[in-house]
JSON list of C-alpha atoms in Angstrom, two decimals:
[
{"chain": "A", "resi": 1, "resn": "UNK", "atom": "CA", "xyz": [28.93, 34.02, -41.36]},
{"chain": "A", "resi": 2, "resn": "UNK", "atom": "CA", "xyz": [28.46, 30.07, -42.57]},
{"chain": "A", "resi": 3, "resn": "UNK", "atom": "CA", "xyz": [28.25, 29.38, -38.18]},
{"chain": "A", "resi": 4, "resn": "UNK", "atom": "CA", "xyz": [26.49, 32.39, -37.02]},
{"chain": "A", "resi": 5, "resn": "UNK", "atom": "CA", "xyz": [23.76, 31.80, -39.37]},
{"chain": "A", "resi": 6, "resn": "UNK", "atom": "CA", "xyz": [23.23, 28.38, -39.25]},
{"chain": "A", "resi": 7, "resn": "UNK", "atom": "CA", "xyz": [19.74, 27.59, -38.22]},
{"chain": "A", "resi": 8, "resn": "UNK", "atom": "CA", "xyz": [20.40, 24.69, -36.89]},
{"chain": "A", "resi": 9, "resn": "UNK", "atom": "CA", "xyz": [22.61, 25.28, -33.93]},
{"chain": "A", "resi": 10, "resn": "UNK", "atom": "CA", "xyz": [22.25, 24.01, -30.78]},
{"chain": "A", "resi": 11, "resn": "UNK", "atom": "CA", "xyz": [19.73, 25.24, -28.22]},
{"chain": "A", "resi": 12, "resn": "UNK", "atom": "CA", "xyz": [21.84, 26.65, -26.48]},
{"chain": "A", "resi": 13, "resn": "UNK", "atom": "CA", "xyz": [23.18, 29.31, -29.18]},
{"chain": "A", "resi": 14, "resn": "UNK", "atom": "CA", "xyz": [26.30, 27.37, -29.93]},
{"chain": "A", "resi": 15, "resn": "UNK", "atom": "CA", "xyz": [26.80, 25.91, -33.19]},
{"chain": "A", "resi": 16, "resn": "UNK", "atom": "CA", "xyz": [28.90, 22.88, -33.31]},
{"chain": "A", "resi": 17, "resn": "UNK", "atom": "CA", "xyz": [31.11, 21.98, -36.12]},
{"chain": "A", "resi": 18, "resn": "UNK", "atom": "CA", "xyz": [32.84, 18.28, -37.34]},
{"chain": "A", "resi": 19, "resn": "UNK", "atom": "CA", "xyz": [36.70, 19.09, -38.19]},
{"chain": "A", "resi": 20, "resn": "UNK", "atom": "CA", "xyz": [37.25, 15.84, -40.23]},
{"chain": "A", "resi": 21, "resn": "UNK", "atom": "CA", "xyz": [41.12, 15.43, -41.14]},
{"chain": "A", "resi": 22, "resn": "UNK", "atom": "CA", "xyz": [42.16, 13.37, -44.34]},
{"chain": "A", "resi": 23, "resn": "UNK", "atom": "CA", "xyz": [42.80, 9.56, -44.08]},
{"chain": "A", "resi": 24, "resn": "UNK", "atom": "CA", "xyz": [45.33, 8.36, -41.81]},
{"chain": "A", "resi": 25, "resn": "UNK", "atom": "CA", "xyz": [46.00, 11.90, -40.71]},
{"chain": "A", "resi": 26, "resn": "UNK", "atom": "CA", "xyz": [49.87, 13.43, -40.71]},
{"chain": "A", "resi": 27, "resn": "UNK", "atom": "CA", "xyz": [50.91, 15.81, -38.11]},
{"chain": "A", "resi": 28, "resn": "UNK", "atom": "CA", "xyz": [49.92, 18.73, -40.56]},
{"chain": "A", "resi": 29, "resn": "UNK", "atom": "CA", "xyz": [46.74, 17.66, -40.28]},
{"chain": "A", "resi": 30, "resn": "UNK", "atom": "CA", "xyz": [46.46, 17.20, -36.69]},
{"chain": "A", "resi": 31, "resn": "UNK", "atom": "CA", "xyz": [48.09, 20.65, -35.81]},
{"chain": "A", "resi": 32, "resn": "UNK", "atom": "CA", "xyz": [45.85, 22.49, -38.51]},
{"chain": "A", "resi": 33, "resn": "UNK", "atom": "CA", "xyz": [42.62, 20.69, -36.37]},
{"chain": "A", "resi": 34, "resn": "UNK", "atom": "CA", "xyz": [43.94, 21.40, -33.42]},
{"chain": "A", "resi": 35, "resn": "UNK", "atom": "CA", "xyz": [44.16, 25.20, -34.45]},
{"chain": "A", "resi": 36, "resn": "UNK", "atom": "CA", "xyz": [40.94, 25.37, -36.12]},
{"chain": "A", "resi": 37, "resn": "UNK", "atom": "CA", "xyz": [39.51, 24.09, -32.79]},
{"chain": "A", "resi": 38, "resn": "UNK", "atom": "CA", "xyz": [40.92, 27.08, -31.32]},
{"chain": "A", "resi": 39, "resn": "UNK", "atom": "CA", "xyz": [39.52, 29.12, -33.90]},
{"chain": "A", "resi": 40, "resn": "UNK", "atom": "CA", "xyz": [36.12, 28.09, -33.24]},
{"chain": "A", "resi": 41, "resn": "UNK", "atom": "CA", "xyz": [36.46, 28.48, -29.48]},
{"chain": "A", "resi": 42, "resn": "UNK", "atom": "CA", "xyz": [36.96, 32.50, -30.41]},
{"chain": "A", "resi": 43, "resn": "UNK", "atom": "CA", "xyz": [33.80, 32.24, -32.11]},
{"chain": "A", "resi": 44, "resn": "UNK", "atom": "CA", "xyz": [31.98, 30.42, -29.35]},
{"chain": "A", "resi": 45, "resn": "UNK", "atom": "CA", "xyz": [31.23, 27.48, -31.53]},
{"chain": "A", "resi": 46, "resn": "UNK", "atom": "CA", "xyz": [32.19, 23.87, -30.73]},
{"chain": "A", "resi": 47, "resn": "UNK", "atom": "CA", "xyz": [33.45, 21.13, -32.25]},
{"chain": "A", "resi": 48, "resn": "UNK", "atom": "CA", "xyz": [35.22, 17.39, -32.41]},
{"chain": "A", "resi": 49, "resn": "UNK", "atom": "CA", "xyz": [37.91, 16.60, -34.36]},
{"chain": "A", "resi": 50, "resn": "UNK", "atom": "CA", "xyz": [37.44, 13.51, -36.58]},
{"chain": "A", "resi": 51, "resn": "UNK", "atom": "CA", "xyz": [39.66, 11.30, -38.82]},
{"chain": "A", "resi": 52, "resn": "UNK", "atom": "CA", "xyz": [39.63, 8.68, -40.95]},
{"chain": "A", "resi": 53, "resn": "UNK", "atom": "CA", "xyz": [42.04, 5.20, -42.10]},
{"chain": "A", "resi": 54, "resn": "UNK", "atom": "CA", "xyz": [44.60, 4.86, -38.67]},
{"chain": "A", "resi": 55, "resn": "UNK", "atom": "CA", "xyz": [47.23, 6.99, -36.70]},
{"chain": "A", "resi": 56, "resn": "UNK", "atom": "CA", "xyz": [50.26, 5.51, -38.36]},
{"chain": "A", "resi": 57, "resn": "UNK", "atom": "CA", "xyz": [54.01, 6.29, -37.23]},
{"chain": "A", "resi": 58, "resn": "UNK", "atom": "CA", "xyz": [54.85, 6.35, -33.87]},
{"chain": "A", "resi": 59, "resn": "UNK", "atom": "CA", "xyz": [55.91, 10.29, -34.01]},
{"chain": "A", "resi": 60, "resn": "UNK", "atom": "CA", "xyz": [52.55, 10.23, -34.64]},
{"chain": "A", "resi": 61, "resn": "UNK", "atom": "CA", "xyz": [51.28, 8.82, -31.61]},
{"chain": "A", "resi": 62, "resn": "UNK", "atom": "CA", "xyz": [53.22, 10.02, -29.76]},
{"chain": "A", "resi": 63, "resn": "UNK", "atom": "CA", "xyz": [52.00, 13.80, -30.96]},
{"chain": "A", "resi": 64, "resn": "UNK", "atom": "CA", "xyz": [48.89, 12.90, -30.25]},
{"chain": "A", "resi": 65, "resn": "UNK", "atom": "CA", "xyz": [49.18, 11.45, -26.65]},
{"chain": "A", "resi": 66, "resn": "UNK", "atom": "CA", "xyz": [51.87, 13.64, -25.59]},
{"chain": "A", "resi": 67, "resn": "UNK", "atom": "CA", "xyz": [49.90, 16.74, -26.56]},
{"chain": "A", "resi": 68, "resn": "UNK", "atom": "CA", "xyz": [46.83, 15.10, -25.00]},
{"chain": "A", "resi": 69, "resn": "UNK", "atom": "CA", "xyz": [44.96, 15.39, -28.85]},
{"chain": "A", "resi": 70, "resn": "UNK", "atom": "CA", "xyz": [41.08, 14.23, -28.38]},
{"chain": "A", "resi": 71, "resn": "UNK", "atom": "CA", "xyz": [40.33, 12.97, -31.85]},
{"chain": "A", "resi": 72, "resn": "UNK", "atom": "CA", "xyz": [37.55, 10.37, -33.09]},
{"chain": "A", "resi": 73, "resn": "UNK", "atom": "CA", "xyz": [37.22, 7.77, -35.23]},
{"chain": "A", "resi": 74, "resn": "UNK", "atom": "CA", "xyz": [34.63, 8.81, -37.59]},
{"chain": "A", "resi": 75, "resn": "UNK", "atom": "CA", "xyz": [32.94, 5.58, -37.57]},
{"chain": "A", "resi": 76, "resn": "UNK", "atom": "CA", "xyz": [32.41, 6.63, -33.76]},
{"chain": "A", "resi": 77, "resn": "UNK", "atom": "CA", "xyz": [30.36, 9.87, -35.16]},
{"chain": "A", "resi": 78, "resn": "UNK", "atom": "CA", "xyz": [26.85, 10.70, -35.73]},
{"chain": "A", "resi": 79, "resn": "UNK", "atom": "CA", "xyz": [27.85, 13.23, -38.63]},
{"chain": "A", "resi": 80, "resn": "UNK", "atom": "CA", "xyz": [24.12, 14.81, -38.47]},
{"chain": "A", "resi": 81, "resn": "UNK", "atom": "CA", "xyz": [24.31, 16.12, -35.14]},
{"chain": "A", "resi": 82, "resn": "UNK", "atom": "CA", "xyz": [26.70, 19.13, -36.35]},
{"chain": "A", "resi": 83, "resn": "UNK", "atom": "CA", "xyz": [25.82, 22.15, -37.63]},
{"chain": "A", "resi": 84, "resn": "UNK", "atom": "CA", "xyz": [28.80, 22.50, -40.09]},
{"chain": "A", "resi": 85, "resn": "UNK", "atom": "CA", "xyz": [31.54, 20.54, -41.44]},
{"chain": "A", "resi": 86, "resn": "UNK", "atom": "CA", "xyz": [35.51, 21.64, -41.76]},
{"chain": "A", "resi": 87, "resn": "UNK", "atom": "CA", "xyz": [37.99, 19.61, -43.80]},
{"chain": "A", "resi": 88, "resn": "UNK", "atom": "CA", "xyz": [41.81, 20.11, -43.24]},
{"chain": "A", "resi": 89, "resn": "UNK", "atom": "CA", "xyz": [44.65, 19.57, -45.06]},
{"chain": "A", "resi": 90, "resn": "UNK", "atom": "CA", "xyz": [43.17, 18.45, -48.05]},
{"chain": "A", "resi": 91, "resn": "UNK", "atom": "CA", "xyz": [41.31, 19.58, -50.62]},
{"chain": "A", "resi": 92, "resn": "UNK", "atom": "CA", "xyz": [40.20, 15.94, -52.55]},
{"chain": "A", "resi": 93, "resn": "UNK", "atom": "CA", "xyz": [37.27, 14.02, -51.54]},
{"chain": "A", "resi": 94, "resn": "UNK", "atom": "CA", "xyz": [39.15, 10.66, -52.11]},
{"chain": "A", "resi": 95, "resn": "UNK", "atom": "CA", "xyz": [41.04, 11.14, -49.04]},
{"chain": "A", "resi": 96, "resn": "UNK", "atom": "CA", "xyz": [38.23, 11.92, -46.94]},
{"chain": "A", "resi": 97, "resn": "UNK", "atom": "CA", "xyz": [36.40, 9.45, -44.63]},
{"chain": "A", "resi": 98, "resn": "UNK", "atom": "CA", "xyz": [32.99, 11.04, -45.83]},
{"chain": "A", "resi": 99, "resn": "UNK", "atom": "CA", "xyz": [31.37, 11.17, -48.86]},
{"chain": "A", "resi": 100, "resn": "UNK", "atom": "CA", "xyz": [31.13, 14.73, -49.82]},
{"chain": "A", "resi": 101, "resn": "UNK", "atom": "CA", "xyz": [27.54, 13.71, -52.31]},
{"chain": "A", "resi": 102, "resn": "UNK", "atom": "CA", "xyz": [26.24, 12.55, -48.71]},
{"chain": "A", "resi": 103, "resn": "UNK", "atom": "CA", "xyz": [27.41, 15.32, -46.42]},
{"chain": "A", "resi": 104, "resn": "UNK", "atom": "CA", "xyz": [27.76, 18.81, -47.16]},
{"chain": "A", "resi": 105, "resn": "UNK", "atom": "CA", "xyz": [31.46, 20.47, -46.47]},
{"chain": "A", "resi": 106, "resn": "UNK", "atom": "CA", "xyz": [31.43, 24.25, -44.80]},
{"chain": "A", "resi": 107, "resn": "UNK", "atom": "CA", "xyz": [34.50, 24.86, -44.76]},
{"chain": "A", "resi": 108, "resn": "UNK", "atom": "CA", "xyz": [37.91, 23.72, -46.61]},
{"chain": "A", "resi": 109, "resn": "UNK", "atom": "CA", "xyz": [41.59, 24.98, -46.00]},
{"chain": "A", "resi": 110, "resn": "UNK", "atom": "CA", "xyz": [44.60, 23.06, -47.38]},
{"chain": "A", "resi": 111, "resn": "UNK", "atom": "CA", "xyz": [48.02, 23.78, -49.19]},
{"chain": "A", "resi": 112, "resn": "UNK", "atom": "CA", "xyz": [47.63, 21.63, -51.85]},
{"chain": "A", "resi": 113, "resn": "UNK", "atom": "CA", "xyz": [46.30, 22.50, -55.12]},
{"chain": "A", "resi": 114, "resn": "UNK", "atom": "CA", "xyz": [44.00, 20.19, -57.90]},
{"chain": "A", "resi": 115, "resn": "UNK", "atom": "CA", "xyz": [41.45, 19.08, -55.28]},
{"chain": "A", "resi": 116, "resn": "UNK", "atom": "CA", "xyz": [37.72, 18.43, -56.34]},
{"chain": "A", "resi": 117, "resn": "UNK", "atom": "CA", "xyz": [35.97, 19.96, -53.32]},
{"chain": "A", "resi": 118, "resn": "UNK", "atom": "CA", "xyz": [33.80, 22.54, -53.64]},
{"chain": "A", "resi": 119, "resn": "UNK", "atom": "CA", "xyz": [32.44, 24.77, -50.54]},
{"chain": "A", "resi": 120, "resn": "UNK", "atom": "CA", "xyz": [31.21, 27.58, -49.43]},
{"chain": "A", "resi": 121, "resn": "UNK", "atom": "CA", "xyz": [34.42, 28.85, -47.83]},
{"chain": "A", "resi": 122, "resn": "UNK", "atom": "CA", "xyz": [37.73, 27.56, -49.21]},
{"chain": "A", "resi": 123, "resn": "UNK", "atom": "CA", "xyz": [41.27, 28.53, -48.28]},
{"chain": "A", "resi": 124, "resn": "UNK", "atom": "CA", "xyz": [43.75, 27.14, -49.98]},
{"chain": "A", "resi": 125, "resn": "UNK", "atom": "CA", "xyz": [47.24, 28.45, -50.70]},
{"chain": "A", "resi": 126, "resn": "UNK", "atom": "CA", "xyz": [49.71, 26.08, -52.68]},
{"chain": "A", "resi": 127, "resn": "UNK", "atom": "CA", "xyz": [52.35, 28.41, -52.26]},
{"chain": "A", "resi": 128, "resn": "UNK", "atom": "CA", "xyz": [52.95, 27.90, -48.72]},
{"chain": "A", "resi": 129, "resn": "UNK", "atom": "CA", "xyz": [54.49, 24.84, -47.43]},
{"chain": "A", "resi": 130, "resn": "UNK", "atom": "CA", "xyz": [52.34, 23.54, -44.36]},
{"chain": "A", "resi": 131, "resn": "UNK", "atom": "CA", "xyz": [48.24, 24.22, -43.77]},
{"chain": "A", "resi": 132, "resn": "UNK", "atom": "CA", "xyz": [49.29, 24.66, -40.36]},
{"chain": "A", "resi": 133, "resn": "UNK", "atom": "CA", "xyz": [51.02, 27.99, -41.52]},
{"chain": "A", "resi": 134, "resn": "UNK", "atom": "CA", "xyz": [48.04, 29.15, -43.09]},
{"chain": "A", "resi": 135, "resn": "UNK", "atom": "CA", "xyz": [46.08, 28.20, -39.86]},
{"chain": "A", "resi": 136, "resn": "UNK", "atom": "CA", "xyz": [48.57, 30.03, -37.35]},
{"chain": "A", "resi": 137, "resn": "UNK", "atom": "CA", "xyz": [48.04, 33.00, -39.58]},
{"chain": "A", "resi": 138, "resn": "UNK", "atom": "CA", "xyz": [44.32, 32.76, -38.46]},
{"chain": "A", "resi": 139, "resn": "UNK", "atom": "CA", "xyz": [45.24, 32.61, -35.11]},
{"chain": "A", "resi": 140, "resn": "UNK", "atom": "CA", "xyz": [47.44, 35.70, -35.16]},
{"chain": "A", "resi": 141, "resn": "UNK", "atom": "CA", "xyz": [44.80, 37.78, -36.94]},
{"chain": "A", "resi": 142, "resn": "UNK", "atom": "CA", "xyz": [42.82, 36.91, -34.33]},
{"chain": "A", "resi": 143, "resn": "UNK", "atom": "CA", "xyz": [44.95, 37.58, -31.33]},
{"chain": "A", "resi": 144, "resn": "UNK", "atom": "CA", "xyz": [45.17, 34.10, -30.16]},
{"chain": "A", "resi": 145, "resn": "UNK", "atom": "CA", "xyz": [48.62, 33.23, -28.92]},
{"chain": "A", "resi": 146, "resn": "UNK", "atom": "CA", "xyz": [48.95, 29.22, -29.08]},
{"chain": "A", "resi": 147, "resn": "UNK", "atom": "CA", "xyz": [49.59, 27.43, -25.54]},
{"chain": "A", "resi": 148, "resn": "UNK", "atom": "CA", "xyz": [52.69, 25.53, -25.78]},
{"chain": "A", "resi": 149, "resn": "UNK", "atom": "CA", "xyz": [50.94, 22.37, -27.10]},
{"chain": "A", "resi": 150, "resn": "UNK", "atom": "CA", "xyz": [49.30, 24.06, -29.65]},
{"chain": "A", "resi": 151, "resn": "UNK", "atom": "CA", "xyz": [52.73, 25.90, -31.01]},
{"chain": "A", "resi": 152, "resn": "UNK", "atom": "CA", "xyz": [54.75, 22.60, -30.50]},
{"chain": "A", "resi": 153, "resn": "UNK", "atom": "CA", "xyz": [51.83, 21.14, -32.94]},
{"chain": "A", "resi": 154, "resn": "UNK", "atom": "CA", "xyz": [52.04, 23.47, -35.18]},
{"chain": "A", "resi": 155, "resn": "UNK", "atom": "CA", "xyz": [56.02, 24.12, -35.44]},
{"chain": "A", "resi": 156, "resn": "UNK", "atom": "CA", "xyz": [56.50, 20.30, -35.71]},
{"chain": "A", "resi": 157, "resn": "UNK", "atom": "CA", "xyz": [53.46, 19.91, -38.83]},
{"chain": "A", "resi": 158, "resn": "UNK", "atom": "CA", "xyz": [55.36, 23.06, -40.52]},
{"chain": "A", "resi": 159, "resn": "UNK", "atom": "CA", "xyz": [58.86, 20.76, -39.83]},
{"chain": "A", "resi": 160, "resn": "UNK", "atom": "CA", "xyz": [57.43, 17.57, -41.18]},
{"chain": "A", "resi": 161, "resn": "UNK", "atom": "CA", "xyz": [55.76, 18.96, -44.22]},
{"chain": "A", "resi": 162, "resn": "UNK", "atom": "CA", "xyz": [58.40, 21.11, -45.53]},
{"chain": "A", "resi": 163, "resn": "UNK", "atom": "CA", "xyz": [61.24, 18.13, -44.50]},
{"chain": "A", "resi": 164, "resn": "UNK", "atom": "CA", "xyz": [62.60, 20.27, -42.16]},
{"chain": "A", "resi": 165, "resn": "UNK", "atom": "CA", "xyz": [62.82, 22.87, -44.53]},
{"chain": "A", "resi": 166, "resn": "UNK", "atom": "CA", "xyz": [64.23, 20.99, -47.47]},
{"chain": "A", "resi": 167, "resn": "UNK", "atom": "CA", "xyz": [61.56, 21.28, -49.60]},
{"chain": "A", "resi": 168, "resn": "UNK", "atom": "CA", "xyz": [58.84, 23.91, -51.12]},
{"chain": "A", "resi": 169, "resn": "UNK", "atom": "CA", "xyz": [59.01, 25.54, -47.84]},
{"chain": "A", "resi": 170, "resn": "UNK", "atom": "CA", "xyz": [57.58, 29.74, -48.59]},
{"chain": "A", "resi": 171, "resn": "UNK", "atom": "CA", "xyz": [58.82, 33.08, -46.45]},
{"chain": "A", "resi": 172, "resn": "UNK", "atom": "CA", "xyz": [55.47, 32.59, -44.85]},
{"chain": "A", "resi": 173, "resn": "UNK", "atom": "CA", "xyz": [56.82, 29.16, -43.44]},
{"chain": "A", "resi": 174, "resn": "UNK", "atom": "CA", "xyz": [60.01, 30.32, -42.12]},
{"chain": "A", "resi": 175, "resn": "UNK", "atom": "CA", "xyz": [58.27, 33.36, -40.39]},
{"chain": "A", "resi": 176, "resn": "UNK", "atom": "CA", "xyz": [55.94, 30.99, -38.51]},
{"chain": "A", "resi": 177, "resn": "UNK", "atom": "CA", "xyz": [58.34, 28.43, -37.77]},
{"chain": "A", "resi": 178, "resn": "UNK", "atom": "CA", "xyz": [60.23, 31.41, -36.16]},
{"chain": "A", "resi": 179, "resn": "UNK", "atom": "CA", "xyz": [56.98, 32.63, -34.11]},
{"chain": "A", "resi": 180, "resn": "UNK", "atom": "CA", "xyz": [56.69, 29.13, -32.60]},
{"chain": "A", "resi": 181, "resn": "UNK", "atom": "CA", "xyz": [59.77, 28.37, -31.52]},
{"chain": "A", "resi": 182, "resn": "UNK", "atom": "CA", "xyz": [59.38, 30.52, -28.74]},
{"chain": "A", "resi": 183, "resn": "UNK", "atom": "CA", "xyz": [56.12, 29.45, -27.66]},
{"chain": "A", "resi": 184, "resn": "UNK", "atom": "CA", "xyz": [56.95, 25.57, -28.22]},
{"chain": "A", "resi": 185, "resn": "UNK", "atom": "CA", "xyz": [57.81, 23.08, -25.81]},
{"chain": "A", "resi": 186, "resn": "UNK", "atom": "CA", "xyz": [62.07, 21.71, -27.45]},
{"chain": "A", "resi": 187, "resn": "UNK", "atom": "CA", "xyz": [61.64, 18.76, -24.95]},
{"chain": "A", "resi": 188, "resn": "UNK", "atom": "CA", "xyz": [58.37, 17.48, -25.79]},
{"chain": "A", "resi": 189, "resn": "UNK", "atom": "CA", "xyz": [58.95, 17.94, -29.68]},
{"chain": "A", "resi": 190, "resn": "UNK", "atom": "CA", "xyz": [62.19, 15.67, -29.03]},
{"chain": "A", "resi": 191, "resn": "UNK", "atom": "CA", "xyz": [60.04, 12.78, -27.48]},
{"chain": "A", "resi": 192, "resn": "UNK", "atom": "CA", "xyz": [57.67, 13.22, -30.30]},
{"chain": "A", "resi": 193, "resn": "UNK", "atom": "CA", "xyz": [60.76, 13.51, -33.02]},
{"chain": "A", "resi": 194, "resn": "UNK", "atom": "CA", "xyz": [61.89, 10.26, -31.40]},
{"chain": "A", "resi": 195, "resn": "UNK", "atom": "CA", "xyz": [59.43, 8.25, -29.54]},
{"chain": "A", "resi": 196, "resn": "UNK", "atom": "CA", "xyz": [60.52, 5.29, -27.51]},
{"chain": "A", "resi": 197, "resn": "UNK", "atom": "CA", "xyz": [59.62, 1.82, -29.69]},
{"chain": "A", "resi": 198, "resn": "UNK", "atom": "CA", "xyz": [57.09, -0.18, -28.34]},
{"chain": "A", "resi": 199, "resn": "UNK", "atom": "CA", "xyz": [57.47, -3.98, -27.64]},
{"chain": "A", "resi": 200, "resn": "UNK", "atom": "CA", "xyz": [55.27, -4.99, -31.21]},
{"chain": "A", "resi": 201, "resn": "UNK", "atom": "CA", "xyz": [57.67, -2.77, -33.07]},
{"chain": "A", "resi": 202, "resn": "UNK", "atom": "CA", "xyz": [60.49, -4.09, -31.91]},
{"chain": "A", "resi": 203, "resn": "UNK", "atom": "CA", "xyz": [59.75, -7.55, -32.59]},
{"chain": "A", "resi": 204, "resn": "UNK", "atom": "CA", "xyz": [58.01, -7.06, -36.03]},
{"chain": "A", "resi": 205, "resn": "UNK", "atom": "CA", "xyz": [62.06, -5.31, -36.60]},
{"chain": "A", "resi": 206, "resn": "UNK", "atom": "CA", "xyz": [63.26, -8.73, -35.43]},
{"chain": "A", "resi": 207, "resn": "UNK", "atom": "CA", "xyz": [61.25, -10.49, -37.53]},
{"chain": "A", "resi": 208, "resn": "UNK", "atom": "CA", "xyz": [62.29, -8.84, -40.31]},
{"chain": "A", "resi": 209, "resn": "UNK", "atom": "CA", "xyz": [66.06, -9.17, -39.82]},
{"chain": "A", "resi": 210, "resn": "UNK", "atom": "CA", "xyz": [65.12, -12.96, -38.82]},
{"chain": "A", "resi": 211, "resn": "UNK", "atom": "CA", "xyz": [63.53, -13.18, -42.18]},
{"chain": "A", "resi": 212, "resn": "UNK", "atom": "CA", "xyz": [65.60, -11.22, -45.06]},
{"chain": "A", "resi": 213, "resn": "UNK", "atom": "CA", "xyz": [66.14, -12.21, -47.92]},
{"chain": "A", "resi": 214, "resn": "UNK", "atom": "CA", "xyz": [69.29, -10.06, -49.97]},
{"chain": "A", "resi": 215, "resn": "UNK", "atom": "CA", "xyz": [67.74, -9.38, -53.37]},
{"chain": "A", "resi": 216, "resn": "UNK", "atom": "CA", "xyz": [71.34, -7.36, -54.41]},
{"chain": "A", "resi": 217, "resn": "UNK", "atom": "CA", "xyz": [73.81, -5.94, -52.53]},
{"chain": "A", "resi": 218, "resn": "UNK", "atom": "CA", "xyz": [71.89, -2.55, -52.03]},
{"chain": "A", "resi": 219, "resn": "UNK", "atom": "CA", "xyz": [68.60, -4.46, -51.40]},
{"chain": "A", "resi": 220, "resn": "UNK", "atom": "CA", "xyz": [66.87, -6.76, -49.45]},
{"chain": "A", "resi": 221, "resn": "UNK", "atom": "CA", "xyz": [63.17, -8.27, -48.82]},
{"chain": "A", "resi": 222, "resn": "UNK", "atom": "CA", "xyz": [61.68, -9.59, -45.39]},
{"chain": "A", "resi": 223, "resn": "UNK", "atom": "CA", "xyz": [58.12, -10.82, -44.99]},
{"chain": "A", "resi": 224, "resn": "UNK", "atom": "CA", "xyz": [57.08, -9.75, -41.71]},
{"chain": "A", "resi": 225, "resn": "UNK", "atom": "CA", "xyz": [52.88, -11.22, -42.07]},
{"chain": "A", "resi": 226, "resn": "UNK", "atom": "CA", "xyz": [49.91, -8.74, -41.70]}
]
């Protein structure tokens, strides 16, 4: 109802919405966009997915260039041209890129619990492990069966947030982590799980070998510069 009735769409009928993820986005974040992106294409409404900060960890590159993600720096966004605005994966304005007094937020789903938001539509479950559960659900209730990038997303966000399973991890997570694996890609998860290091990583390593200093037995400092 918040897209369908926005006056402001397009003129072409479509409404368009932002899909901003929190700051420095985890792959929880990026599969729940992802799949909220799919969500809207049911609907017939576009949208971009933003994010904020920088894609840290090279699994998490190499999820989003091995699944061939298209997401924008927010600074590379004119925010006003959308219709709507969707935040993932967090509920608490002080991990967003946006201010929320500046821009008003349509939509928020998320899995964790004590955030300050306050929108029109709000999803959020703290009993389940992974937003990316909560977003599959969507999916199935809408009879969308995720392409094998979109499932590899999603099982490896539900893997990552719950530690493999190791931590608050709900029956709702194990059930979806069981859905995917069938639809997932195992060798393109592996390359993501372990992506090959590239030559800056492998010298800033060197560098800090080159450069430790044993504080105790158990511990030791390197300064590797900025």
């Amino acid at each position: 109802a918040i897209i369908l009735k926005n006056e402001n769409a397009e003129d072409n009928g479509r409404a368009s919405f932002l899909i901003i993820m929190h700051n420095n986005p985890d792959p929880d974040s990026i599969a729940s966009a992802m799949a909220l992106k799919k969500v809207f294409e049911k609907w017939n409404v576009d949208s971009d997915i933003s994010y904020g900060g920088k894609i840290e960890f090279d699994e998490n590159k190499a999820m989003i260039n091995l699944l061939g993600v298209k997401i924008i720096p927010i600074y590379d966004i004119d925010i006003k041209q959308y219709d709507g605005i969707a935040v993932v994966d967090t509920s608490t304005s002080k991990l967003l890129p946006i201010d929320p007094n500046n821009y008003k937020i349509d939509i928020v789903i998320d899995h964790h619990e004590n955030g300050d938001l306050n929108t029109e539509y709000m999803d959020i479950r703290p009993d389940i492990g992974a937003t990316a559960t909560i977003l599959l659900e969507y999916l199935i209730q809408l009879n969308l069966t995720p392409k094998q990038d979109l499932a590899t997303a999603l099982y490896y966000a539900i893997c990552t947030d719950t530690n493999y399973f190791k931590r608050k991890t709900s029956k709702k997570d194990f059930e979806a982590a069981g859905y995917l694996q069938d639809l997932m890609d195992p060798k393109t998860l592996e390359m993501i799980e372990n992506p090959e290091m590239d030559t800056e990583s492998m010298e800033i390593l060197a560098r800090s070998i080159t450069n430790r200093k044993v504080i105790r037995s158990s511990i030791a400092l390197s300064y590797v510069g900025k």
